[in-house]
mmCIF file of C-alpha atoms in Angstrom:
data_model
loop_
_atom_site.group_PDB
_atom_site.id
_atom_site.type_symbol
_atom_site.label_atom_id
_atom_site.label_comp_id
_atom_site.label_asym_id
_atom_site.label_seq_id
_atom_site.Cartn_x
_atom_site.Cartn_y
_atom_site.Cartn_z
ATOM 1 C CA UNK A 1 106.719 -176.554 13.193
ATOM 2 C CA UNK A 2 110.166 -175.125 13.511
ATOM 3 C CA UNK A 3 111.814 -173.864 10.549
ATOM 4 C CA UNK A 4 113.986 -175.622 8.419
ATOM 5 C CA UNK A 5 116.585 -174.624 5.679
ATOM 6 C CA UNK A 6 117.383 -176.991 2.959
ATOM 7 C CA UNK A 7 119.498 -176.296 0.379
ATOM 8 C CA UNK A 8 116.860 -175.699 -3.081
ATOM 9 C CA UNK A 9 119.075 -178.419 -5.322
ATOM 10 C CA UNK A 10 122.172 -180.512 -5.363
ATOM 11 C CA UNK A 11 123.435 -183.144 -8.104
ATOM 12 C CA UNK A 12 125.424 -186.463 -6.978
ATOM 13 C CA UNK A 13 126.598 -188.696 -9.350
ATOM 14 C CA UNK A 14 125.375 -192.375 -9.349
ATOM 15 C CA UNK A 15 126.578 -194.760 -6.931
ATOM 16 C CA UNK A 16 128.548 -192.201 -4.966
ATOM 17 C CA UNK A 17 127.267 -190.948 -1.749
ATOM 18 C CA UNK A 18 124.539 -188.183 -1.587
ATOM 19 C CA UNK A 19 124.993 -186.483 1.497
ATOM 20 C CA UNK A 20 121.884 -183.863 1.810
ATOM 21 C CA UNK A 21 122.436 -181.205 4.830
ATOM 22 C CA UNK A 22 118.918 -179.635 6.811
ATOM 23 C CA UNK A 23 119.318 -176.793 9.333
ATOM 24 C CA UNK A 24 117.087 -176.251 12.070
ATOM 25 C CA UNK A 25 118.647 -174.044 14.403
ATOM 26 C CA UNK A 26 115.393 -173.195 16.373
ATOM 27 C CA UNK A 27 114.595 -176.929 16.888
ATOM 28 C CA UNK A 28 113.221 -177.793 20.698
ATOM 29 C CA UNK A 29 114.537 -180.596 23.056
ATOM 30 C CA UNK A 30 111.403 -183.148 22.253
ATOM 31 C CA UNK A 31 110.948 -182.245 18.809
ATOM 32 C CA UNK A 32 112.377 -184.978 16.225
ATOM 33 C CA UNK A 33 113.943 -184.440 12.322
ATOM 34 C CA UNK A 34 112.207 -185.999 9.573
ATOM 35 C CA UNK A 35 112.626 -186.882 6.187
ATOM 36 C CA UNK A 36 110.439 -187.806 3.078
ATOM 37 C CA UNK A 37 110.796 -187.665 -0.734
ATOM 38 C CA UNK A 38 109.107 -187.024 -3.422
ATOM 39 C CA UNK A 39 109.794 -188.856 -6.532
ATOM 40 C CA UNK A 40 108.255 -186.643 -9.667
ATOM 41 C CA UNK A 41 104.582 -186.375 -8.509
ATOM 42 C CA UNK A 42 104.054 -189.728 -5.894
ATOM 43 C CA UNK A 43 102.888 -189.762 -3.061
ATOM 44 C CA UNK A 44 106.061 -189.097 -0.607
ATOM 45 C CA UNK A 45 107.826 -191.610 0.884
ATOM 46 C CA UNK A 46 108.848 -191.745 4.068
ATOM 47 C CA UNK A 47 112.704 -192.121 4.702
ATOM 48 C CA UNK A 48 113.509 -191.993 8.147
ATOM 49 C CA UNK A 49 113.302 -189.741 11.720
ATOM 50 C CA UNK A 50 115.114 -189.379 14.491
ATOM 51 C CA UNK A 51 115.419 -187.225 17.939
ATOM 52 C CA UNK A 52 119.444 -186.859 18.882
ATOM 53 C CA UNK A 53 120.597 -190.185 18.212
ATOM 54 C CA UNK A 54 122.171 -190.851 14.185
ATOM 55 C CA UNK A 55 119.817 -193.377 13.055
ATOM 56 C CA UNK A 56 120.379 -195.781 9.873
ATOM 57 C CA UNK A 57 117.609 -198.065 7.777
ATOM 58 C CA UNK A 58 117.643 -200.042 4.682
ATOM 59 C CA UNK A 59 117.174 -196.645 2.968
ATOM 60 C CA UNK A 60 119.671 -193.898 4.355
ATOM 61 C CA UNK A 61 121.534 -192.825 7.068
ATOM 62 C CA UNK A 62 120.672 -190.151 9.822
ATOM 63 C CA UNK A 63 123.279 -187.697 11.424
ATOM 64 C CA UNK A 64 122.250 -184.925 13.945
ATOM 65 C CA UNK A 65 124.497 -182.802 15.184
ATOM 66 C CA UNK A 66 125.412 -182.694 19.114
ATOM 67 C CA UNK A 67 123.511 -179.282 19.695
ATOM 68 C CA UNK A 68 120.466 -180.440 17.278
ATOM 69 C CA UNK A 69 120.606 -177.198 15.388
ATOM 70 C CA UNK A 70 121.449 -179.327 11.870
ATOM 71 C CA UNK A 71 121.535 -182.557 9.947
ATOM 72 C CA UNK A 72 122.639 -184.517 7.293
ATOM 73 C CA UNK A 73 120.684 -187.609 5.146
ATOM 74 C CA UNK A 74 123.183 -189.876 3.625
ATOM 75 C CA UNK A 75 122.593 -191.958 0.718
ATOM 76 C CA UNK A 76 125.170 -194.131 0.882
ATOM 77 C CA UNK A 77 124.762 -195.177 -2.999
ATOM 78 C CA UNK A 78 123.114 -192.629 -5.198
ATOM 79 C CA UNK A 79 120.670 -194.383 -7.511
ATOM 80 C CA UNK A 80 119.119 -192.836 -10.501
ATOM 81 C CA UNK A 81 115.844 -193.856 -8.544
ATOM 82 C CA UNK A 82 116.798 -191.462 -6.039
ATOM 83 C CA UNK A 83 116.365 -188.811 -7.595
ATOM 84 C CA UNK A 84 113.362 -186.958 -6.254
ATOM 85 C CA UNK A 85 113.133 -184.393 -4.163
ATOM 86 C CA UNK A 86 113.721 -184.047 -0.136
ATOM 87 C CA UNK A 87 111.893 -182.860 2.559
ATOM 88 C CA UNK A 88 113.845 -182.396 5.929
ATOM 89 C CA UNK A 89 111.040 -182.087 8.308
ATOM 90 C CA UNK A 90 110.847 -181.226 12.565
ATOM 91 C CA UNK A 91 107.347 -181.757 14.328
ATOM 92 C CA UNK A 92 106.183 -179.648 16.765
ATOM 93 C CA UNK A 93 102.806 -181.446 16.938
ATOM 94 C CA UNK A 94 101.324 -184.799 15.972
ATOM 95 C CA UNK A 95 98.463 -183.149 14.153
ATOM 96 C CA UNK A 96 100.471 -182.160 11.094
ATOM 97 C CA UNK A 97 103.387 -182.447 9.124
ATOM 98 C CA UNK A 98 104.565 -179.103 7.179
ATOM 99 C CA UNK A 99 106.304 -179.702 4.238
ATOM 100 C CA UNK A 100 108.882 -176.639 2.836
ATOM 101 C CA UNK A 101 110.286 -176.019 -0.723
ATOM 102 C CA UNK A 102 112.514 -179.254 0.121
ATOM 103 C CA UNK A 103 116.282 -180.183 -2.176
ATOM 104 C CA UNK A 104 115.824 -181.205 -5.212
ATOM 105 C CA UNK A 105 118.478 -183.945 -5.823
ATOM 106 C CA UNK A 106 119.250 -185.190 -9.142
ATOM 107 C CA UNK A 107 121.570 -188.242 -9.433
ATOM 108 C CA UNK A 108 123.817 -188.032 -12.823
ATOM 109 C CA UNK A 109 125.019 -191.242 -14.425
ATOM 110 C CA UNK B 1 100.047 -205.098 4.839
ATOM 111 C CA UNK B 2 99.118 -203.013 2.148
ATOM 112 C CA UNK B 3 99.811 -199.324 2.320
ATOM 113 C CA UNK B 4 97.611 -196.011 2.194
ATOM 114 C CA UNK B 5 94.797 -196.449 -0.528
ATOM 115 C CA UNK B 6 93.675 -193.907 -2.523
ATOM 116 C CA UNK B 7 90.831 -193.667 -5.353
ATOM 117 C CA UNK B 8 90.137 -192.952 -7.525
ATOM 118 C CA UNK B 9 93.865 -192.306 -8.794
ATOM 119 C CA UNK B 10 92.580 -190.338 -11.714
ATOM 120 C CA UNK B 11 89.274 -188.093 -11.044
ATOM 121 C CA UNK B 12 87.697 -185.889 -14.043
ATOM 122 C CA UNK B 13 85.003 -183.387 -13.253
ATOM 123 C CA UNK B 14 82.947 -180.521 -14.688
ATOM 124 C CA UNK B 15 82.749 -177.103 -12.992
ATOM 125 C CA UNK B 16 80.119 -176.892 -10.601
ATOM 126 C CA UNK B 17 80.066 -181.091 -9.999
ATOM 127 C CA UNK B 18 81.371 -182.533 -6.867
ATOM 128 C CA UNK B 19 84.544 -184.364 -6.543
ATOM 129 C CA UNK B 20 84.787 -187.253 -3.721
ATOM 130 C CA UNK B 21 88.059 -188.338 -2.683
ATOM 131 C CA UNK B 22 88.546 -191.451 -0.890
ATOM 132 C CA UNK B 23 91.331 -192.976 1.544
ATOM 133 C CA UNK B 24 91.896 -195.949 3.278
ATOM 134 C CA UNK B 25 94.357 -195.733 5.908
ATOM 135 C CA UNK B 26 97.334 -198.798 6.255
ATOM 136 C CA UNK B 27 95.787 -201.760 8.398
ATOM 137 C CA UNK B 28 95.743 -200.134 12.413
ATOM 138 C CA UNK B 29 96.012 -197.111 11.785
ATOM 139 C CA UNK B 30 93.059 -194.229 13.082
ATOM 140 C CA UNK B 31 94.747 -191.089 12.242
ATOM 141 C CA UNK B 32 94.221 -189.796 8.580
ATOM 142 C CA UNK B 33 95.800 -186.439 7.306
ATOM 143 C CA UNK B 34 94.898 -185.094 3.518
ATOM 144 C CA UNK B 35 97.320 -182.766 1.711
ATOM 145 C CA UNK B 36 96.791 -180.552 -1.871
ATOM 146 C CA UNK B 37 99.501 -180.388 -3.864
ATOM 147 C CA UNK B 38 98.725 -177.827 -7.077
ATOM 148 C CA UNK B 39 100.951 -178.251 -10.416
ATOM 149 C CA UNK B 40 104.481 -177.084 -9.364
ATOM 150 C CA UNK B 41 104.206 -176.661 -5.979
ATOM 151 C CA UNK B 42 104.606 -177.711 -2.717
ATOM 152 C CA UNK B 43 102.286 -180.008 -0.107
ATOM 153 C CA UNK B 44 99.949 -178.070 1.652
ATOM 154 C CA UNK B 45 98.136 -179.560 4.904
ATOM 155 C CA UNK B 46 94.703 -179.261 4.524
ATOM 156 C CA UNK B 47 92.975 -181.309 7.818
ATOM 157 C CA UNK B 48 94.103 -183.911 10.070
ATOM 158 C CA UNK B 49 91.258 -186.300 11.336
ATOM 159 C CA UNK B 50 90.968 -189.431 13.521
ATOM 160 C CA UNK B 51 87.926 -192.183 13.649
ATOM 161 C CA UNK B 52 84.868 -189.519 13.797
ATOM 162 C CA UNK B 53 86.669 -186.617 14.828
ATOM 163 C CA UNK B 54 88.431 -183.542 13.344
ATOM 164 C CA UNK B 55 91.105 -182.625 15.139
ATOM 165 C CA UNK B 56 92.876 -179.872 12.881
ATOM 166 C CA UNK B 57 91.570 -178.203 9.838
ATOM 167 C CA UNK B 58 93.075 -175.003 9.479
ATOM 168 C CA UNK B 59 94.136 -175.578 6.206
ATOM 169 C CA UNK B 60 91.033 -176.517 4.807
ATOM 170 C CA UNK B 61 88.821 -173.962 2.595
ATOM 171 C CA UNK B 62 86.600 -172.484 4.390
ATOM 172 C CA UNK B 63 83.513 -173.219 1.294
ATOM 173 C CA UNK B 64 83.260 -176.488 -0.486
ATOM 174 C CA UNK B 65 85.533 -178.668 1.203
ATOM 175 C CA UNK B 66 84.698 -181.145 3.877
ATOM 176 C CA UNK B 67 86.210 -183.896 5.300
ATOM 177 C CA UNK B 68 85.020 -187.282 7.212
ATOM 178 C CA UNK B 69 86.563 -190.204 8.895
ATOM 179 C CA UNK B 70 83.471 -192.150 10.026
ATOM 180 C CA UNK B 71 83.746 -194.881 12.310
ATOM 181 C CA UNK B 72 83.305 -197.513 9.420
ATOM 182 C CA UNK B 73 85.298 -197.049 6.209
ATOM 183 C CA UNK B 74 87.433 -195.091 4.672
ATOM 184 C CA UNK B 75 88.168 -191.298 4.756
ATOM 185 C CA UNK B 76 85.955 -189.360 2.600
ATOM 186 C CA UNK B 77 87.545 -185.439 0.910
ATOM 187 C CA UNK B 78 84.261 -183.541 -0.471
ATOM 188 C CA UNK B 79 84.953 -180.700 -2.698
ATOM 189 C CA UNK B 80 81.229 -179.655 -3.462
ATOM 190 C CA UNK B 81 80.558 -177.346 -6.647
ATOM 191 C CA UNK B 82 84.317 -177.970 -7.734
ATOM 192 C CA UNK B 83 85.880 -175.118 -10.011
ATOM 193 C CA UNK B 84 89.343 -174.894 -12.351
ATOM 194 C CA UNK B 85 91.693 -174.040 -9.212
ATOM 195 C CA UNK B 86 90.888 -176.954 -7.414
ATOM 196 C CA UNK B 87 92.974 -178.861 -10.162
ATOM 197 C CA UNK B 88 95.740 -180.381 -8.081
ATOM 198 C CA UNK B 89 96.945 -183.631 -6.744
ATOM 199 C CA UNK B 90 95.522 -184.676 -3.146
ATOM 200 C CA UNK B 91 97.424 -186.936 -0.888
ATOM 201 C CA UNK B 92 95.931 -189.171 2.435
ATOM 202 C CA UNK B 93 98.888 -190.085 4.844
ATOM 203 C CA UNK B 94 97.835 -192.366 7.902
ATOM 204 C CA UNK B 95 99.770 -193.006 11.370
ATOM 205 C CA UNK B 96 99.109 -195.300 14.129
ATOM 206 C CA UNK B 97 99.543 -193.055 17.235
ATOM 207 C CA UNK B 98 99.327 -189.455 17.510
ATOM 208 C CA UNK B 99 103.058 -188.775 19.254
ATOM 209 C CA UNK B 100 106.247 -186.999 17.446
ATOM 210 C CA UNK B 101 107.762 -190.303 17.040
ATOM 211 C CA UNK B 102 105.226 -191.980 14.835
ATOM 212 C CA UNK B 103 106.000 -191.909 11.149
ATOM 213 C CA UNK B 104 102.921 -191.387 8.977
ATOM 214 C CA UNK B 105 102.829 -192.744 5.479
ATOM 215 C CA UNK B 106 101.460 -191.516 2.370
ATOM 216 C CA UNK B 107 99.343 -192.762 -0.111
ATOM 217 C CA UNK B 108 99.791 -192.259 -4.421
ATOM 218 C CA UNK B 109 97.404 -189.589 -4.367
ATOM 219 C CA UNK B 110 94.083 -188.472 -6.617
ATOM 220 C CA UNK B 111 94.895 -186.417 -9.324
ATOM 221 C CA UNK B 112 91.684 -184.040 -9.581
ATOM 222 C CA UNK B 113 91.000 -182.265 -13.225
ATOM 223 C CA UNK B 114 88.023 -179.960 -13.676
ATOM 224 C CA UNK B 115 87.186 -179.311 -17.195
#
């Protein structure tokens, strides 16, 4: 999978925005951006995908950049049940998906 | 629609016992992959399978484990002869099609102890 770079923790405080940035500068044309979390040790949880197009669910927001090299996962309103950490995620193949060392995002009250 | 199922959640074993990990993909789906995560670090990919077939298990140990999606039932990990090191939490995920646009979705995991 291509590589991505994550940023290893952030803080947000609660119910502001946590806006949690993924570079993946070596990312190819049909390859799409993931993300999953982690909360303490459950299974992870996935979040949301998308190819070039900013995406949006019930959980977060999806912005990729024109030229695909980065991204950004908004939060729009930090929870303290958000805290967990991040995975920002491209697939190369079906057969897989390679988790890194992730952000670790801890929301403050 | 329930989710990924995984049990036991909780698995104690002795050295040299064998440890049998089972997952039942969400409702439609044919494509299972299982993960290890050891205390404090990250998710390692271990083997992706679909009904009957192993498609990708370069991450699996090459002694002791096996894996098994059989046409009936659920997904069966084997860790034969099981020692201290294979402590660790191991995750199923499941996804309906096997294209980059499919999301696959993760069960809570069985948290393996060897005593």
């Amino acid at each position: 999978d291509a590589k991505t770079t994550q940023p290893p923790s952030m803080d947000c405080a609660e119910g502001r925005a946590a806006n949690l940035p993924c570079n993946h500068s070596t990312i190819s044309g049909n390859e799409y951006v993931y993300w999953y979390r982690q909360i303490h040790s459950q299974g992870p949880q996935y979040i949301i995908h998308g190819l070039k197009n900013n995406e949006t669910n019930e959980m977060a927001s999806l912005i990729i950049t024109e030229d695909r090299k980065s991204s950004t996962l908004i939060l729009p309103h930090a929870t303290l049940r958000d805290t967990a950490v991040y995975y920002c995620i491209v697939r190369t193949s079906y057969d897989k998906v390679i988790f890194g060392p992730g952000t670790s995002l801890s929301v403050i009250p | 629609n329930a989710g990924v199922m995984q049990n036991p959640r909780h698995l104690v074993r002795r050295r040299g016992q064998e440890a049998r990990l089972r997952c039942s993909p969400m409702k439609g789906h044919s494509h299972v992959y299982w993960y290890r995560q050891l205390p404090e670090e990250g998710l390692k990919f271990m083997v992706y399978l679909q009904k009957e077939n192993i498609i990708d298990e370069s991450g699996m140990p090459k002694e002791r484990f096996s894996a098994e999606f059989p046409k009936e039932g659920p997904s069966i990990l084997r860790i034969q002869q099981v020692v201290r090191g294979d402590s660790a939490a191991y995750f199923c995920a499941s996804s309906g099609q096997d294209n980059l646009n499919t999301e696959a979705f993760f069960g809570q995991g069985t948290r393996l102890t060897v005593v």
